[in-house]
mmCIF file of C-alpha atoms in Angstrom:
data_model
loop_
_atom_site.group_PDB
_atom_site.id
_atom_site.type_symbol
_atom_site.label_atom_id
_atom_site.label_comp_id
_atom_site.label_asym_id
_atom_site.label_seq_id
_atom_site.Cartn_x
_atom_site.Cartn_y
_atom_site.Cartn_z
ATOM 1 C CA MET A 82 -89.418 57.207 -37.954
ATOM 2 C CA SER A 83 -86.693 59.938 -37.496
ATOM 3 C CA PHE A 84 -86.217 63.325 -38.786
ATOM 4 C CA ASP A 85 -82.558 65.062 -38.407
ATOM 5 C CA VAL A 86 -82.913 68.608 -37.806
ATOM 6 C CA ARG A 87 -80.096 70.723 -39.078
ATOM 7 C CA THR A 88 -78.763 73.697 -37.453
ATOM 8 C CA HIS A 89 -79.156 77.478 -38.840
ATOM 9 C CA ALA A 90 -75.585 77.417 -40.176
ATOM 10 C CA GLU A 91 -75.806 74.359 -41.705
ATOM 11 C CA ILE A 92 -78.919 74.941 -43.691
ATOM 12 C CA ARG A 93 -77.502 78.190 -44.981
ATOM 13 C CA ALA A 94 -74.500 76.648 -45.966
ATOM 14 C CA SER A 95 -76.347 74.115 -47.942
ATOM 15 C CA ILE A 96 -78.483 76.846 -49.780
ATOM 16 C CA LEU A 97 -75.447 78.641 -50.667
ATOM 17 C CA ALA A 98 -73.521 75.750 -51.879
ATOM 18 C CA ASP A 99 -76.437 74.695 -54.164
ATOM 19 C CA TRP A 100 -77.003 78.305 -55.365
ATOM 20 C CA ARG A 101 -73.164 78.435 -56.098
ATOM 21 C CA SER A 102 -73.016 74.973 -57.901
ATOM 22 C CA ARG A 103 -75.770 76.294 -60.169
ATOM 23 C CA TYR A 104 -73.873 79.530 -61.041
ATOM 24 C CA LEU A 105 -70.732 77.690 -61.881
ATOM 25 C CA ALA A 106 -72.583 75.113 -63.813
ATOM 26 C CA LYS A 107 -73.431 78.046 -66.066
ATOM 27 C CA GLY A 108 -69.942 79.518 -66.320
ATOM 28 C CA TYR A 109 -70.427 82.038 -63.837
ATOM 29 C CA ASP A 110 -69.443 82.538 -59.906
ATOM 30 C CA LEU A 111 -71.254 83.666 -56.882
ATOM 31 C CA ASP A 112 -70.089 85.515 -54.022
ATOM 32 C CA THR A 113 -70.951 83.686 -50.914
ATOM 33 C CA ALA A 114 -68.778 85.335 -48.536
ATOM 34 C CA GLN A 115 -70.286 86.476 -45.065
ATOM 35 C CA ASP A 116 -72.430 89.466 -45.408
ATOM 36 C CA SER A 117 -72.657 89.214 -49.332
ATOM 37 C CA ASP A 118 -75.993 89.697 -50.889
ATOM 38 C CA ALA A 119 -76.254 85.867 -51.557
ATOM 39 C CA TRP A 120 -75.080 85.184 -47.672
ATOM 40 C CA CYS A 121 -77.682 87.531 -46.346
ATOM 41 C CA TRP A 122 -80.499 86.004 -48.562
ATOM 42 C CA ALA A 123 -79.613 82.381 -47.661
ATOM 43 C CA ASP A 124 -79.321 83.536 -44.083
ATOM 44 C CA ALA A 125 -82.904 84.860 -44.172
ATOM 45 C CA VAL A 126 -84.180 81.743 -45.863
ATOM 46 C CA ALA A 127 -82.407 79.225 -43.621
ATOM 47 C CA PHE A 128 -84.587 80.713 -40.355
ATOM 48 C CA GLN A 129 -87.783 79.903 -42.294
ATOM 49 C CA VAL A 130 -86.622 76.429 -42.997
ATOM 50 C CA GLU A 131 -85.147 75.984 -39.393
ATOM 51 C CA GLY A 132 -88.622 76.211 -38.206
ATOM 52 C CA LEU A 133 -90.151 73.814 -40.493
ATOM 53 C CA GLU A 134 -87.393 71.404 -39.856
ATOM 54 C CA ALA A 135 -88.023 71.666 -36.272
ATOM 55 C CA LYS A 136 -92.066 71.169 -36.864
ATOM 56 C CA ALA A 137 -91.368 68.544 -38.977
ATOM 57 C CA LEU A 138 -89.349 66.641 -36.160
ATOM 58 C CA GLN A 139 -92.143 67.359 -33.671
ATOM 59 C CA LEU A 140 -94.861 65.789 -35.973
ATOM 60 C CA THR A 141 -92.732 62.797 -36.385
ATOM 61 C CA LYS A 142 -92.875 62.436 -32.369
ATOM 62 C CA GLU A 143 -96.456 62.796 -32.424
ATOM 63 C CA LEU A 144 -96.941 59.705 -34.506
ATOM 64 C CA PHE A 145 -96.257 57.250 -31.553
ATOM 65 C CA PRO A 146 -97.874 57.228 -28.195
ATOM 66 C CA ASP A 147 -94.748 56.979 -26.247
ATOM 67 C CA THR A 148 -93.293 60.209 -27.579
ATOM 68 C CA ALA A 149 -96.454 62.337 -28.272
ATOM 69 C CA SER A 150 -96.784 65.568 -26.384
ATOM 70 C CA THR A 151 -99.825 65.460 -24.130
ATOM 71 C CA THR A 152 -102.399 66.648 -26.758
ATOM 72 C CA PHE A 153 -101.717 64.377 -29.297
ATOM 73 C CA LEU A 154 -101.126 61.564 -26.626
ATOM 74 C CA GLU A 155 -104.828 62.304 -25.428
ATOM 75 C CA ARG A 156 -106.090 62.324 -28.989
ATOM 76 C CA HIS A 157 -104.437 58.675 -29.489
ATOM 77 C CA ALA A 158 -106.243 57.541 -26.384
ATOM 78 C CA ASP A 159 -109.236 58.958 -27.451
ATOM 79 C CA VAL A 160 -109.111 57.209 -30.924
ATOM 80 C CA ILE A 161 -109.180 54.045 -29.298
ATOM 81 C CA GLY A 162 -111.700 54.649 -26.630
ATOM 82 C CA LEU A 163 -109.292 55.218 -23.812
ATOM 83 C CA THR A 164 -109.346 58.078 -21.274
ATOM 84 C CA ARG A 165 -107.107 59.296 -18.433
ATOM 85 C CA LYS A 166 -107.732 57.993 -15.137
ATOM 86 C CA SER A 167 -108.864 60.385 -12.523
ATOM 87 C CA ALA A 168 -106.894 60.764 -8.921
ATOM 88 C CA THR A 169 -108.420 58.973 -6.103
ATOM 89 C CA ALA A 170 -108.781 59.685 -2.436
ATOM 90 C CA ALA A 171 -106.964 58.117 0.646
ATOM 91 C CA THR A 172 -109.113 56.168 3.088
ATOM 92 C CA LEU A 173 -107.135 55.873 6.613
ATOM 93 C CA THR A 174 -108.016 54.674 10.014
ATOM 94 C CA ALA A 175 -107.008 56.638 13.137
ATOM 95 C CA GLU A 176 -107.397 56.094 16.962
ATOM 96 C CA ALA A 177 -109.361 58.596 18.677
ATOM 97 C CA THR A 178 -108.929 58.950 22.401
ATOM 98 C CA GLY A 179 -111.279 60.407 25.293
ATOM 99 C CA THR A 180 -114.235 59.907 27.671
ATOM 100 C CA ASN A 181 -116.147 56.509 27.592
ATOM 101 C CA GLY A 182 -119.628 57.072 25.825
ATOM 102 C CA SER A 183 -118.272 60.204 23.680
ATOM 103 C CA THR A 184 -119.516 60.087 20.256
ATOM 104 C CA TRP A 185 -118.310 61.528 16.756
ATOM 105 C CA THR A 186 -120.649 61.661 13.541
ATOM 106 C CA THR A 187 -119.828 62.056 9.871
ATOM 107 C CA SER A 188 -119.790 65.594 9.835
ATOM 108 C CA ASN A 189 -117.179 66.079 12.356
ATOM 109 C CA LYS A 190 -114.040 67.208 9.981
ATOM 110 C CA ILE A 191 -110.429 66.138 10.751
ATOM 111 C CA THR A 192 -107.580 67.823 9.335
ATOM 112 C CA ALA A 193 -103.671 66.867 8.623
ATOM 113 C CA ALA A 194 -100.857 69.507 9.201
ATOM 114 C CA ASP A 195 -100.922 69.949 5.507
ATOM 115 C CA GLY A 196 -104.400 70.829 5.368
ATOM 116 C CA THR A 197 -105.812 67.790 3.909
ATOM 117 C CA VAL A 198 -109.687 67.375 5.126
ATOM 118 C CA TYR A 199 -111.001 64.062 6.189
ATOM 119 C CA LEU A 200 -114.358 62.986 7.151
ATOM 120 C CA PRO A 201 -115.324 60.000 9.175
ATOM 121 C CA THR A 202 -117.342 57.289 6.966
ATOM 122 C CA ALA A 203 -119.337 56.533 9.929
ATOM 123 C CA GLY A 204 -120.209 57.568 13.661
ATOM 124 C CA GLY A 205 -118.804 55.987 16.597
ATOM 125 C CA THR A 206 -118.438 55.780 19.996
ATOM 126 C CA ILE A 207 -115.196 55.888 22.546
ATOM 127 C CA SER A 208 -115.061 52.772 24.629
ATOM 128 C CA GLY A 209 -112.317 51.821 26.905
ATOM 129 C CA GLY A 210 -110.728 55.173 26.238
ATOM 130 C CA VAL A 211 -110.323 55.003 22.749
ATOM 131 C CA GLY A 212 -112.070 54.483 19.249
ATOM 132 C CA THR A 213 -110.875 53.551 15.894
ATOM 133 C CA VAL A 214 -112.406 56.157 13.286
ATOM 134 C CA THR A 215 -112.320 55.402 9.436
ATOM 135 C CA LEU A 216 -111.638 58.401 7.462
ATOM 136 C CA GLN A 217 -112.176 59.542 3.673
ATOM 137 C CA ALA A 218 -110.128 62.323 2.090
ATOM 138 C CA GLN A 219 -112.495 64.998 0.794
ATOM 139 C CA SER A 220 -109.689 65.580 -1.771
ATOM 140 C CA THR A 221 -107.720 63.374 -4.117
ATOM 141 C CA GLY A 222 -104.191 62.649 -4.999
ATOM 142 C CA THR A 223 -101.258 60.948 -3.232
ATOM 143 C CA SER A 224 -100.888 64.085 -0.734
ATOM 144 C CA THR A 225 -103.965 62.700 1.056
ATOM 145 C CA ASN A 226 -102.040 59.333 1.969
ATOM 146 C CA LYS A 227 -100.853 59.525 5.492
ATOM 147 C CA ALA A 228 -98.414 57.192 7.145
ATOM 148 C CA ALA A 229 -99.384 54.962 10.385
ATOM 149 C CA GLY A 230 -98.360 57.337 13.225
ATOM 150 C CA THR A 231 -99.259 60.783 11.644
ATOM 151 C CA LEU A 232 -101.439 62.924 13.789
ATOM 152 C CA LEU A 233 -104.339 64.311 12.733
ATOM 153 C CA THR A 234 -106.583 67.128 14.479
ATOM 154 C CA TRP A 235 -110.623 67.539 14.890
ATOM 155 C CA SER A 236 -111.321 70.940 13.295
ATOM 156 C CA SER A 237 -113.817 70.874 16.137
ATOM 157 C CA ALA A 238 -113.350 68.335 18.554
ATOM 158 C CA PRO A 239 -116.781 66.491 19.607
ATOM 159 C CA SER A 240 -117.466 66.826 23.571
ATOM 160 C CA GLY A 241 -115.385 64.324 25.265
ATOM 161 C CA ILE A 242 -113.077 63.315 22.423
ATOM 162 C CA ASN A 243 -109.234 64.625 22.595
ATOM 163 C CA SER A 244 -108.349 66.976 19.737
ATOM 164 C CA THR A 245 -105.744 64.795 17.942
ATOM 165 C CA LEU A 246 -106.044 61.492 16.418
ATOM 166 C CA GLU A 247 -103.261 58.989 15.346
ATOM 167 C CA VAL A 248 -103.121 57.439 11.860
ATOM 168 C CA LEU A 249 -103.316 53.547 12.319
ATOM 169 C CA THR A 250 -103.363 52.367 8.677
ATOM 170 C CA GLN A 251 -103.867 53.128 5.282
ATOM 171 C CA VAL A 252 -107.037 51.295 4.078
ATOM 172 C CA VAL A 253 -107.183 52.798 0.460
ATOM 173 C CA VAL A 254 -103.641 54.179 -1.009
ATOM 174 C CA ALA A 255 -104.554 57.160 -3.333
ATOM 175 C CA VAL A 256 -103.198 58.171 -6.445
ATOM 176 C CA ASP A 257 -102.552 61.154 -8.827
ATOM 177 C CA GLU A 258 -104.081 61.535 -11.689
ATOM 178 C CA GLU A 259 -102.450 58.885 -14.274
ATOM 179 C CA ASP A 260 -99.674 60.930 -16.113
ATOM 180 C CA ASP A 261 -98.530 60.685 -19.604
ATOM 181 C CA ALA A 262 -95.993 58.116 -19.510
ATOM 182 C CA ASP A 263 -98.692 55.611 -17.699
ATOM 183 C CA LEU A 264 -101.340 56.562 -20.176
ATOM 184 C CA ALA A 265 -98.942 56.035 -23.266
ATOM 185 C CA VAL A 266 -98.314 52.424 -21.834
ATOM 186 C CA ARG A 267 -102.026 51.574 -21.863
ATOM 187 C CA VAL A 268 -102.578 52.985 -25.284
ATOM 188 C CA LEU A 269 -99.344 50.824 -26.566
ATOM 189 C CA ALA A 270 -100.599 47.559 -24.888
ATOM 190 C CA TRP A 271 -103.935 48.262 -26.621
ATOM 191 C CA TRP A 272 -102.188 48.102 -29.908
ATOM 192 C CA ARG A 273 -99.935 45.392 -29.151
ATOM 193 C CA GLU A 274 -103.071 43.084 -28.225
ATOM 194 C CA ARG A 275 -106.424 44.075 -29.290
ATOM 195 C CA PRO A 276 -108.931 43.701 -26.914
ATOM 196 C CA GLY A 277 -112.493 42.630 -27.965
ATOM 197 C CA GLY A 278 -114.904 39.807 -27.542
ATOM 198 C CA GLY A 279 -113.942 38.742 -23.928
ATOM 199 C CA ASN A 280 -110.326 37.668 -24.882
ATOM 200 C CA ARG A 281 -107.330 38.250 -22.320
ATOM 201 C CA ALA A 282 -106.546 41.817 -23.555
ATOM 202 C CA ASP A 283 -110.570 42.820 -23.335
ATOM 203 C CA TRP A 284 -110.463 41.786 -19.701
ATOM 204 C CA VAL A 285 -107.017 43.721 -18.583
ATOM 205 C CA ASP A 286 -108.307 46.641 -20.458
ATOM 206 C CA TRP A 287 -111.499 46.957 -18.859
ATOM 207 C CA ALA A 288 -109.854 46.583 -15.499
ATOM 208 C CA THR A 289 -106.856 49.183 -15.985
ATOM 209 C CA SER A 290 -109.120 51.657 -17.398
ATOM 210 C CA GLN A 291 -110.949 51.857 -13.784
ATOM 211 C CA ASP A 292 -109.582 54.552 -11.270
ATOM 212 C CA GLY A 293 -107.154 53.262 -8.402
ATOM 213 C CA ILE A 294 -106.269 50.163 -10.491
ATOM 214 C CA GLU A 295 -102.486 49.677 -10.825
ATOM 215 C CA SER A 296 -102.355 46.259 -12.898
ATOM 216 C CA ALA A 297 -104.589 43.270 -13.701
ATOM 217 C CA PHE A 298 -103.864 39.630 -14.378
ATOM 218 C CA VAL A 299 -106.199 37.080 -16.183
ATOM 219 C CA TYR A 300 -106.493 33.378 -15.522
ATOM 220 C CA PRO A 301 -108.587 31.566 -18.314
ATOM 221 C CA LEU A 302 -110.798 28.525 -17.656
ATOM 222 C CA ARG A 303 -110.501 28.947 -13.733
ATOM 223 C CA HIS A 304 -113.360 29.353 -11.236
ATOM 224 C CA ASP A 305 -112.714 30.179 -7.400
ATOM 225 C CA THR A 306 -115.040 27.416 -6.456
ATOM 226 C CA LEU A 307 -115.263 24.852 -9.777
ATOM 227 C CA GLY A 308 -111.365 25.034 -10.219
ATOM 228 C CA ASP A 309 -109.143 24.874 -13.330
ATOM 229 C CA GLY A 310 -110.285 23.997 -16.672
ATOM 230 C CA THR A 311 -113.996 25.319 -16.205
ATOM 231 C CA LEU A 312 -115.201 26.153 -19.606
ATOM 232 C CA GLY A 313 -116.639 29.604 -19.748
ATOM 233 C CA ALA A 314 -115.014 30.847 -16.476
ATOM 234 C CA VAL A 315 -112.171 33.525 -15.978
ATOM 235 C CA THR A 316 -110.683 34.700 -13.066
ATOM 236 C CA LEU A 317 -109.871 38.483 -12.940
ATOM 237 C CA VAL A 318 -107.083 39.566 -10.439
ATOM 238 C CA VAL A 319 -106.537 43.269 -10.120
ATOM 239 C CA LEU A 320 -104.093 45.273 -8.001
ATOM 240 C CA GLY A 321 -104.206 48.725 -6.779
ATOM 241 C CA PRO A 322 -100.976 50.809 -6.152
ATOM 242 C CA PRO A 323 -98.357 49.691 -3.850
ATOM 243 C CA PRO A 324 -98.124 52.043 -0.674
ATOM 244 C CA THR A 325 -95.575 54.880 -1.231
ATOM 245 C CA THR A 326 -92.263 54.993 0.877
ATOM 246 C CA GLU A 327 -94.391 57.589 2.694
ATOM 247 C CA THR A 328 -97.348 55.343 3.835
ATOM 248 C CA ALA A 329 -95.062 52.150 3.813
ATOM 249 C CA ALA A 330 -93.061 53.813 6.861
ATOM 250 C CA GLY A 331 -94.046 51.756 10.055
ATOM 251 C CA GLU A 332 -96.597 49.433 8.606
#
C-alpha cells in the first residue's frame, strides 16, 4: 500500500484549478494569479492538506512491521506476544601472572581501558607463575567484548598478583539490545509461518526469543542417540551471535 504525498505548490495548484473550473462552469472567471485572494486562500488551505497527506503517508508505513516506527513496531510485536531481546554480557578468560600460591576471589574487580568492569566467576590460585581467570562483564552490550590480547587491570591487585591481565578467549559473545530491523524480521517470520502446537515455527520462535540467540534450526524426527526417524523426537540447534570483527582478531 502506498500513498503519494504532493508538495505544497502542487496542492495549491490543484485547489486553484478546481476552484476556477467551478467558476467557469457557471460562466464566471476567477483570478488565480499569485497574491490574489483566491491564491492566498488556496495557499493557506494547502498548508493544512500537506500536513494531512504527510500523516497519511506515515500511517501507511505503520501498517507493516518492516516500515513501522519504533513505537508501532513494538505494538506489532506485543500483539503476537513478542518482546525486544535484551542486551547480554560478555564472558572472557584472561591470564593473570604473579607469585605461586597467590589467590584472587570473586570480589576482585577488573577493568578495561574503556571503563568496563569485570568480576571473576570463581576464585583461583597462581600456579607456575600464571592463572586463568574467567571473567563476567558487569554491564551489557558489545562494548563488553574484548579481543584476545587485550590488557585488563585489577582495580586493586590481590597480594602477589601483577596488576595487569591479558585476555585469552571470548567465551560468550555479548550482543546489544535487539534493534528495530531484527525485531521486524522476527515479527514478519511469525506471520509467515504461525507458530503453535509444537510445529517447526513454534520451536524456532521459542528459541530465537531468548536473549543471546541469533538463529535456530529444527530437525524433526531426529534424536541424538536414537537417530533419524524417531517418532515424537525433535532436535533444535541454536546459534549465538558470531564473533564481531573486534573479538575475532587474533582468534
